[in-house]
Structures are given as structure tokens and as C-alpha cells.
Short mmCIF file of C-alpha atoms in Angstrom, two decimals:
data_model
loop_
_atom_site.label_atom_id
_atom_site.label_comp_id
_atom_site.label_asym_id
_atom_site.label_seq_id
_atom_site.Cartn_x
_atom_site.Cartn_y
_atom_site.Cartn_z
CA UNK F 1 0.10 0.05 0.03
CA UNK F 2 0.94 3.57 -0.75
CA UNK F 3 -0.45 6.80 0.97
CA UNK F 4 -1.03 9.81 -1.18
CA UNK F 5 -2.05 13.14 0.58
CA UNK F 6 -5.55 14.56 -0.58
CA UNK F 7 -3.45 17.95 -1.21
CA UNK F 8 -1.46 16.37 -4.02
CA UNK F 9 -4.67 15.07 -5.50
CA UNK F 10 -5.25 11.95 -7.81
CA UNK F 11 -3.02 12.99 -10.37
CA UNK F 12 -0.12 12.13 -8.58
CA UNK F 13 -1.28 8.51 -7.83
CA UNK F 14 -0.39 7.78 -11.32
CA UNK F 15 3.20 8.57 -10.70
CA UNK F 16 3.55 5.83 -7.85
CA UNK F 17 4.55 2.22 -8.59
CA UNK F 18 3.01 -0.94 -7.10
CA UNK F 19 -0.25 -2.43 -7.45
CA UNK F 20 -2.40 0.04 -5.13
CA UNK F 21 -2.50 3.47 -4.20
CA UNK F 22 -4.90 5.16 -1.48
CA UNK F 23 -6.25 8.60 -1.36
CA UNK F 24 -7.90 9.57 1.96
CA UNK F 25 -7.67 6.11 3.23
CA UNK F 26 -9.49 4.58 0.23
CA UNK F 27 -7.82 2.18 -1.86
CA UNK F 28 -7.69 2.07 -5.81
CA UNK F 29 -6.17 -0.15 -8.23
CA UNK F 30 -3.05 1.52 -9.85
CA UNK F 31 -4.09 1.90 -13.37
CA UNK F 32 -1.10 3.70 -14.55
CA UNK F 33 0.18 0.87 -16.50
CA UNK F 34 -3.21 0.86 -18.19
CA UNK F 35 -2.39 4.36 -19.80
CA UNK F 36 -1.20 4.53 -23.39
CA UNK F 37 2.44 4.88 -22.36
CA UNK F 38 3.74 1.72 -24.33
CA UNK F 39 7.24 2.51 -25.74
CA UNK F 40 8.18 1.73 -29.29
CA UNK F 41 11.54 1.84 -30.61
CA UNK F 42 12.79 4.18 -33.34
CA UNK F 43 12.68 1.21 -35.69
CA UNK F 44 9.23 0.10 -35.07
CA UNK F 45 7.94 3.80 -35.42
CA UNK F 46 9.71 4.08 -38.74
CA UNK F 47 8.39 0.53 -39.87
CA UNK F 48 4.62 1.83 -38.99
CA UNK F 49 5.15 4.70 -41.60
CA UNK F 50 6.95 2.66 -44.15
CA UNK F 51 4.20 0.10 -44.02
CA UNK F 52 1.42 2.67 -44.04
CA UNK F 53 3.01 4.22 -47.19
CA UNK F 54 3.47 1.06 -49.10
CA UNK F 55 -0.06 -0.15 -48.16
CA UNK F 56 -1.80 3.00 -49.41
CA UNK F 57 0.28 4.63 -52.10
CA UNK F 58 -1.40 3.08 -54.98
CA UNK F 59 -4.80 3.72 -53.66
CA UNK F 60 -6.71 6.01 -56.14
CA UNK F 61 -9.98 6.56 -54.47
CA UNK F 62 -11.29 10.26 -54.33
CA UNK F 63 -10.35 13.22 -56.52
CA UNK F 64 -8.44 16.69 -55.97
CA UNK F 65 -10.59 19.61 -54.85
CA UNK F 66 -11.47 21.74 -57.96
CA UNK F 67 -13.39 24.66 -56.65
CA UNK F 68 -10.22 26.60 -55.85
CA UNK F 69 -8.73 25.94 -59.45
CA UNK F 70 -4.99 25.80 -58.57
CA UNK F 71 -5.80 22.81 -56.22
CA UNK F 72 -6.95 20.82 -59.14
CA UNK F 73 -3.52 21.19 -60.68
CA UNK F 74 -1.62 19.55 -57.79
CA UNK F 75 -0.13 16.01 -58.71
CA UNK F 76 -2.78 13.80 -57.54
CA UNK F 77 -0.58 10.59 -56.65
CA UNK F 78 1.61 12.71 -54.23
CA UNK F 79 1.71 11.09 -50.85
CA UNK F 80 3.78 11.81 -47.69
CA UNK F 81 3.72 11.05 -43.93
CA UNK F 82 5.58 12.31 -41.10
CA UNK F 83 5.50 11.76 -37.13
CA UNK F 84 7.11 14.02 -34.58
CA UNK F 85 7.46 12.51 -31.07
CA UNK F 86 7.01 14.78 -27.99
CA UNK F 87 10.84 14.29 -27.35
CA UNK F 88 11.43 15.65 -30.80
CA UNK F 89 12.12 12.76 -32.72
CA UNK F 90 11.37 12.98 -36.55
CA UNK F 91 10.30 10.29 -38.78
CA UNK F 92 8.99 10.43 -42.53
CA UNK F 93 7.77 8.26 -45.34
CA UNK F 94 7.11 9.41 -48.94
CA UNK F 95 6.63 12.93 -50.24
CA UNK F 96 7.33 14.83 -47.28
CA UNK F 97 9.05 17.96 -48.69
CA UNK F 98 6.27 18.49 -51.22
CA UNK F 99 4.72 22.15 -50.30
CA UNK F 100 1.01 22.53 -50.41
CA UNK F 101 -1.59 24.76 -48.85
CA UNK F 102 -2.70 24.51 -45.05
CA UNK F 103 -6.33 25.51 -46.19
CA UNK F 104 -8.63 24.54 -43.43
CA UNK F 105 -5.91 23.16 -41.28
CA UNK F 106 -4.84 26.91 -40.65
CA UNK F 107 -8.42 27.23 -38.55
CA UNK F 108 -6.53 25.31 -35.65
CA UNK F 109 -3.74 27.59 -35.23
CA UNK F 110 -5.65 30.71 -35.51
CA UNK F 111 -7.95 29.53 -33.06
CA UNK F 112 -4.89 28.98 -30.81
CA UNK F 113 -3.84 32.48 -31.26
CA UNK F 114 -7.47 33.88 -30.08
CA UNK F 115 -7.82 31.52 -27.29
CA UNK F 116 -4.18 32.87 -26.11
CA UNK F 117 -5.17 36.32 -26.63
CA UNK F 118 -8.79 36.17 -25.09
CA UNK F 119 -9.58 33.07 -23.79
CA UNK F 120 -11.86 30.06 -24.66
CA UNK F 121 -14.87 31.71 -23.12
CA UNK F 122 -14.59 34.73 -25.80
CA UNK F 123 -14.68 31.95 -28.48
CA UNK F 124 -17.75 30.19 -26.87
CA UNK F 125 -19.64 33.19 -26.42
CA UNK F 126 -19.03 34.58 -29.80
CA UNK F 127 -19.09 31.46 -32.12
CA UNK F 128 -19.60 28.37 -30.11
CA UNK F 129 -17.64 25.25 -30.19
CA UNK F 130 -20.47 22.49 -31.10
CA UNK F 131 -20.32 20.55 -34.41
CA UNK F 132 -22.90 21.94 -36.96
CA UNK F 133 -23.86 18.94 -38.58
CA UNK F 134 -23.93 20.89 -41.82
CA UNK F 135 -21.32 21.14 -44.54
CA UNK F 136 -18.06 23.38 -43.81
CA UNK F 137 -19.48 26.54 -45.93
CA UNK F 138 -23.12 26.16 -45.02
CA UNK F 139 -25.25 29.55 -44.98
CA UNK F 140 -28.20 27.57 -43.76
CA UNK F 141 -26.54 26.83 -40.56
CA UNK F 142 -25.70 30.72 -39.99
CA UNK F 143 -29.24 31.52 -40.61
CA UNK F 144 -30.39 28.84 -38.38
CA UNK F 145 -28.52 29.94 -35.29
CA UNK F 146 -27.92 33.73 -36.42
CA UNK F 147 -24.00 33.00 -36.49
CA UNK F 148 -23.83 31.22 -33.12
CA UNK F 149 -23.65 27.44 -32.44
CA UNK F 150 -20.76 27.28 -35.15
CA UNK F 151 -17.27 26.33 -34.40
CA UNK F 152 -13.90 27.64 -35.38
CA UNK F 153 -13.61 24.97 -37.94
CA UNK F 154 -16.44 25.49 -40.33
CA UNK F 155 -15.94 28.68 -42.62
CA UNK F 156 -18.41 30.99 -40.78
CA UNK F 157 -16.87 30.25 -37.53
CA UNK F 158 -13.65 30.35 -38.96
CA UNK F 159 -13.60 33.50 -40.58
CA UNK F 160 -15.13 35.15 -37.43
CA UNK F 161 -12.03 33.56 -35.28
CA UNK F 162 -9.77 35.25 -37.76
CA UNK F 163 -11.65 38.48 -37.19
CA UNK F 164 -10.92 38.09 -33.26
CA UNK F 165 -7.19 38.06 -33.60
CA UNK F 166 -6.09 41.50 -32.18
CA UNK F 167 -4.42 44.08 -33.73
CA UNK F 168 -4.84 47.94 -34.83
CA UNK F 169 -4.37 47.08 -38.53
CA UNK F 170 -4.07 44.13 -41.03
CA UNK F 171 -0.24 44.08 -41.05
CA UNK F 172 -0.31 43.59 -37.30
CA UNK F 173 -3.05 40.96 -37.14
CA UNK F 174 -1.27 38.90 -39.97
CA UNK F 175 2.16 39.34 -38.21
CA UNK F 176 0.40 37.61 -35.15
CA UNK F 177 -1.07 34.92 -37.24
CA UNK F 178 1.84 33.98 -39.22
CA UNK F 179 4.09 34.51 -36.16
CA UNK F 180 2.15 31.56 -34.34
CA UNK F 181 2.18 29.37 -37.16
CA UNK F 182 5.90 29.59 -37.40
CA UNK F 183 6.27 29.20 -33.63
CA UNK F 184 4.26 25.72 -34.00
CA UNK F 185 6.06 24.78 -37.05
CA UNK F 186 9.66 25.58 -35.65
CA UNK F 187 10.35 27.25 -39.00
CA UNK F 188 9.46 30.07 -41.06
CA UNK F 189 6.48 29.45 -43.23
CA UNK F 190 5.44 31.58 -46.14
CA UNK F 191 2.31 32.08 -48.17
CA UNK F 192 1.91 30.16 -51.61
CA UNK F 193 1.11 33.42 -53.64
CA UNK F 194 -0.36 31.74 -56.57
CA UNK F 195 -2.81 29.70 -54.21
CA UNK F 196 -3.78 33.09 -52.47
CA UNK F 197 -4.57 34.78 -55.87
CA UNK F 198 -6.56 31.57 -57.00
CA UNK F 199 -8.69 31.36 -53.94
CA UNK F 200 -8.98 35.23 -53.62
CA UNK F 201 -10.47 35.21 -57.14
CA UNK F 202 -13.08 32.50 -56.43
CA UNK F 203 -14.18 33.16 -52.78
CA UNK F 204 -17.36 34.96 -53.21
CA UNK F 205 -19.27 32.58 -51.24
CA UNK F 206 -16.77 33.22 -48.11
CA UNK F 207 -17.26 37.02 -48.76
CA UNK F 208 -20.98 36.29 -48.33
CA UNK F 209 -20.45 34.45 -45.24
CA UNK F 210 -18.25 36.86 -43.73
CA UNK F 211 -20.92 39.64 -44.35
CA UNK F 212 -23.68 37.55 -42.87
CA UNK F 213 -21.45 36.87 -39.69
CA UNK F 214 -21.04 40.56 -39.82
CA UNK F 215 -24.85 41.15 -40.01
CA UNK F 216 -25.30 39.02 -36.88
CA UNK F 217 -22.68 40.68 -35.05
CA UNK F 218 -20.20 37.70 -34.74
CA UNK F 219 -17.60 39.81 -36.61
CA UNK F 220 -17.41 43.18 -34.96
CA UNK F 221 -15.74 45.05 -38.13
CA UNK F 222 -14.73 44.84 -41.53
CA UNK F 223 -15.73 41.73 -42.77
CA UNK F 224 -14.10 41.84 -45.85
CA UNK F 225 -10.63 42.27 -44.22
CA UNK F 226 -11.59 39.13 -42.05
CA UNK F 227 -12.49 37.06 -45.08
CA UNK F 228 -9.01 38.35 -47.03
CA UNK F 229 -7.00 37.44 -44.03
CA UNK F 230 -8.84 33.95 -43.74
CA UNK F 231 -8.10 33.42 -47.32
CA UNK F 232 -4.34 34.33 -47.03
CA UNK F 233 -3.95 32.12 -43.86
CA UNK F 234 -5.39 29.22 -45.82
CA UNK F 235 -2.80 29.74 -48.56
CA UNK F 236 0.26 29.37 -45.97
CA UNK F 237 2.45 26.59 -47.50
CA UNK F 238 3.45 23.47 -45.71
CA UNK F 239 5.07 20.11 -46.06
CA UNK F 240 4.09 16.93 -44.21
CA UNK F 241 7.05 17.60 -41.63
CA UNK F 242 5.86 21.17 -41.07
CA UNK F 243 2.22 19.71 -40.10
CA UNK F 244 3.66 16.75 -37.95
CA UNK F 245 5.79 19.41 -35.89
CA UNK F 246 2.58 21.53 -35.48
CA UNK F 247 0.44 18.62 -34.22
CA UNK F 248 3.66 17.52 -32.18
CA UNK F 249 3.70 20.93 -30.46
CA UNK F 250 -0.06 20.37 -29.42
CA UNK F 251 0.60 17.03 -28.31
CA UNK F 252 3.33 18.22 -26.11
CA UNK F 253 0.92 20.47 -24.32
CA UNK F 254 1.83 23.63 -26.37
CA UNK F 255 5.70 23.43 -26.35
CA UNK F 256 7.31 22.96 -29.66
CA UNK F 257 9.29 19.40 -29.08
CA UNK F 258 12.39 20.37 -31.29
CA UNK F 259 12.55 24.15 -30.52
CA UNK F 260 11.47 23.83 -27.06
CA UNK F 261 9.51 27.24 -27.50
CA UNK F 262 6.32 27.26 -25.17
CA UNK F 263 3.74 28.60 -27.87
CA UNK F 264 0.59 28.31 -25.66
CA UNK F 265 -0.03 26.85 -22.47
CA UNK F 266 -1.02 23.17 -21.70
CA UNK F 267 -4.65 24.46 -20.82
CA UNK F 268 -4.94 26.39 -24.07
CA UNK F 269 -3.66 23.29 -26.19
CA UNK F 270 -6.23 21.02 -24.43
CA UNK F 271 -8.95 23.61 -25.41
CA UNK F 272 -7.75 23.60 -29.15
CA UNK F 273 -7.47 19.55 -29.13
CA UNK F 274 -11.12 19.23 -27.71
CA UNK F 275 -12.52 21.40 -30.67
CA UNK F 276 -10.34 19.22 -33.07
CA UNK F 277 -11.84 16.01 -31.79
CA UNK F 278 -15.66 17.39 -32.34
CA UNK F 279 -15.28 19.09 -35.27
CA UNK F 280 -11.92 18.38 -37.04
CA UNK F 281 -12.96 16.66 -40.00
CA UNK F 282 -15.98 18.66 -41.24
CA UNK F 283 -19.13 16.67 -41.21
CA UNK F 284 -17.15 13.19 -40.76
CA UNK F 285 -15.35 14.12 -37.51
CA UNK F 286 -17.66 11.57 -35.74
CA UNK F 287 -16.62 8.78 -38.04
CA UNK F 288 -13.07 9.82 -37.70
CA UNK F 289 -13.19 9.68 -33.98
CA UNK F 290 -14.71 6.28 -33.98
CA UNK F 291 -11.78 5.10 -35.98
CA UNK F 292 -8.93 6.44 -34.26
CA UNK F 293 -9.89 8.29 -31.24
CA UNK F 294 -7.54 11.32 -32.06
CA UNK F 295 -8.16 14.89 -32.40
CA UNK F 296 -7.44 15.86 -35.93
CA UNK F 297 -7.84 18.38 -38.66
CA UNK F 298 -7.94 18.28 -42.36
CA UNK F 299 -7.85 20.60 -45.11
CA UNK F 300 -8.92 20.53 -48.85
CA UNK F 301 -5.42 21.04 -49.90
CA UNK F 302 -4.95 17.25 -48.93
CA UNK F 303 -3.31 17.52 -45.58
CA UNK F 304 -4.38 16.16 -42.31
CA UNK F 305 -2.93 16.57 -38.93
CA UNK F 306 -3.77 14.14 -35.94
CA UNK F 307 -2.61 14.25 -32.28
CA UNK F 308 -1.95 11.48 -29.71
CA UNK F 309 -1.74 13.63 -26.67
CA UNK F 310 1.65 13.39 -24.78
CA UNK F 311 2.88 10.94 -27.50
CA UNK F 312 3.32 12.39 -31.09
CA UNK F 313 1.69 14.64 -33.76
CA UNK F 314 1.37 13.37 -37.23
CA UNK F 315 0.90 14.81 -40.45
CA UNK F 316 -0.04 13.26 -43.70
CA UNK F 317 -0.58 14.68 -47.09
CA UNK F 318 -2.07 13.52 -50.53
CA UNK F 319 -4.53 15.64 -52.60
CA UNK F 320 -7.19 13.16 -53.43
CA UNK F 321 -10.15 13.82 -51.29
CA UNK F 322 -13.54 11.99 -50.27
CA UNK F 323 -17.09 13.33 -50.54
CA UNK F 324 -16.51 15.18 -47.19
CA UNK F 325 -13.34 17.13 -48.28
CA UNK F 326 -10.80 14.88 -46.44
CA UNK F 327 -7.65 13.28 -47.86
CA UNK F 328 -8.23 9.68 -48.61
CA UNK F 329 -4.68 8.16 -48.25
CA UNK F 330 -3.90 10.74 -45.44
CA UNK F 331 -6.93 9.33 -43.41
CA UNK F 332 -6.01 5.73 -44.06
CA UNK F 333 -2.19 6.27 -43.27
CA UNK F 334 -2.82 7.83 -40.04
CA UNK F 335 -5.55 5.32 -39.08
CA UNK F 336 -2.96 2.49 -39.88
CA UNK F 337 -0.28 4.42 -37.72
CA UNK F 338 -2.46 4.90 -34.89
CA UNK F 339 -3.50 1.26 -34.54
CA UNK F 340 0.32 0.07 -35.03
CA UNK F 341 1.32 2.13 -32.30
CA UNK F 342 -1.67 1.73 -30.21
CA UNK F 343 -2.23 5.40 -30.00
CA UNK F 344 -6.10 5.31 -29.68
CA UNK F 345 -6.65 6.72 -26.20
CA UNK F 346 -9.91 4.60 -26.11
CA UNK F 347 -8.29 1.25 -26.67
CA UNK F 348 -7.61 0.27 -23.02
CA UNK F 349 -7.00 -2.89 -21.51
CA UNK F 350 -9.53 -3.82 -18.87
CA UNK F 351 -8.20 -3.98 -15.23
CA UNK F 352 -8.16 -7.50 -13.99
#
């Protein structure tokens, strides 16, 4: 038996070895061995990525997004996977140096900036954090709830989230957005200008969404500026390694595991990952959570990130999308690696 003072709390019991712990004279089975802390060798992790790449590289399911014309021109067979552990080790397979636009994955890190500046409650009060059950660019969802009961990962909520980044002018707002992206990635990222121009020329629906959110008071001023900045953030270029580092920073409680820079607090990272779990893969978010248990976010550029909290972040890229707008091969690869590394937090062994 081991005794833990009530002032230390239940959390410390899991740090103790042995079969049992007691808190306030009540005995509990020590379930620390039941947590997902199994260690895998570098060779096993790399093997999981290699196997996923080999298994799915010839999958031809899905098609590139074409409503943003330049996305349709990306070679469809590109496919890369990267994993970064919370102790900073990087693993890769496939086309991991290919640059592509973040698209909706950017929403995760703009949300992180807003939570860092204003707190989660400001987001809850202005936009909401519930999944809408509608497509990501639904106007009907805005009308139904007058711009509320959105979440930061559908376009109405995302444009409103971008509008909440504090700054006296566009330049200051953009500096904060790209700055936090750089900190998450551990490197300097740049906008893919050709993508930005293509998207800006065809984003009339998003302009309408921005104005409607402004009409309902969710965007406080200049909806056109908010939509333009949102369009630019979606056009930031990354590769699979960048995405994995960004995901690993969330997995590591907001501290970049490679640069060791504290980007956001652990509580703020927890807030972000919770929204990812409920709304990260558009209207297929529930299906994804059932398959992997991991907070994740996709983008129509072909990227997907997923997080195994306390263990690793993973980024995968392939342009072919399913009907919900999520990369087919990236989903398959991450699901495979998740299973191979026993990373699903809901996959537990019963205590005997």
C-alpha cells in the first residue's frame, strides 16, 4: 500500500509504482500501467510509417478539390507521412518535402492565437464550439442560429475567429497569425502566392459568409478584411514535416518539442484539441473519432494532422479527397499508424 496526501490530488497517484494506491484512506487499483504509455523503438515507429505508405500509395480513391482552381492542378499521386514525437524525434515516409497549402488546417492555429489572447470563453460566447452537422461552408447553418452555435473549424466560425485576432491594422493581425504558425512549425512559413490569388478570385461564397456573420454581430468590423486574411492564412505553404511538428507541439502541451519554445499553455492546447476532436474532419468528424480516437484536422489541400496527446503529432498529405473533403490516403495512413502504435486513447486493457 502507498499513501497519497489529498492535497497532492489524484493525478499524483498515477506516478506511483506498485499494485495499489490510497487517497484519503480509500484504496484504488493503480491503473498507471493501463495508460497509453507503451514505448516503441525508433525502428518500430519508422516501420509503421513505411508500412502505411506502402499499403496506401497506390490507392486511387477520391479526387482533388477543384472549386479552388489551383488545387486541381496538384499532382494527385503525391503522398507523404511524417510523425514527430514529444521528445523531438522526426520520422518520415514518402513525399514529405512537397509544399501544399494548409487550407482549413490553418483554422486550428488561428484558434490557438485567439484562445491565447482572449480565452476560450470569448470563442464560446461569440461563435460556439459545437459541431454544426452541416457542410463546412453552409449558409443555412448561419441563418438557423444567427451566427452562433458554429465552431471555429467551419468557414463561418473560422472567418469570425480570424476577425477576433487582436491588432490595430491588417499588418499587425497578419503578423500575429503567421508568427504563431511559425512557432508551432518551428520554422518560417510563407504564403503560396499562386494559391492565395486563385482562392481570392473564387471566394465569393466566403465573402458572403463574412458579411452575414457581420450582420449577426459575430464579426465586429470589416468583414471583407477578415475574409481576406482568412484566405491568406489558408494559403500558407507547408509540407508533411511542418504539419507533424505543429501537431506535435499540441501533443506536447503547447511546447514545440524540437525548438522547445512554449507557444501556448497546456490548458490552451487542451482547449484546441477538444474542438479538433468534435469538429476537425468536417461532417465526418464522428466517423474519424470512432476509427482513431485522435483529435485531428483536415484541409482541402490534401493535408491532415492528428494528435496523440503526450506521445506524438502526425501530418500526412495526399491531394485526393473523399466526398466530405478529407484526404483519402492521409486518413488511411494515420489510422494505420494509430493502430500500429496503439495510440487510440479509447483502446484500453481492462483492469483485472
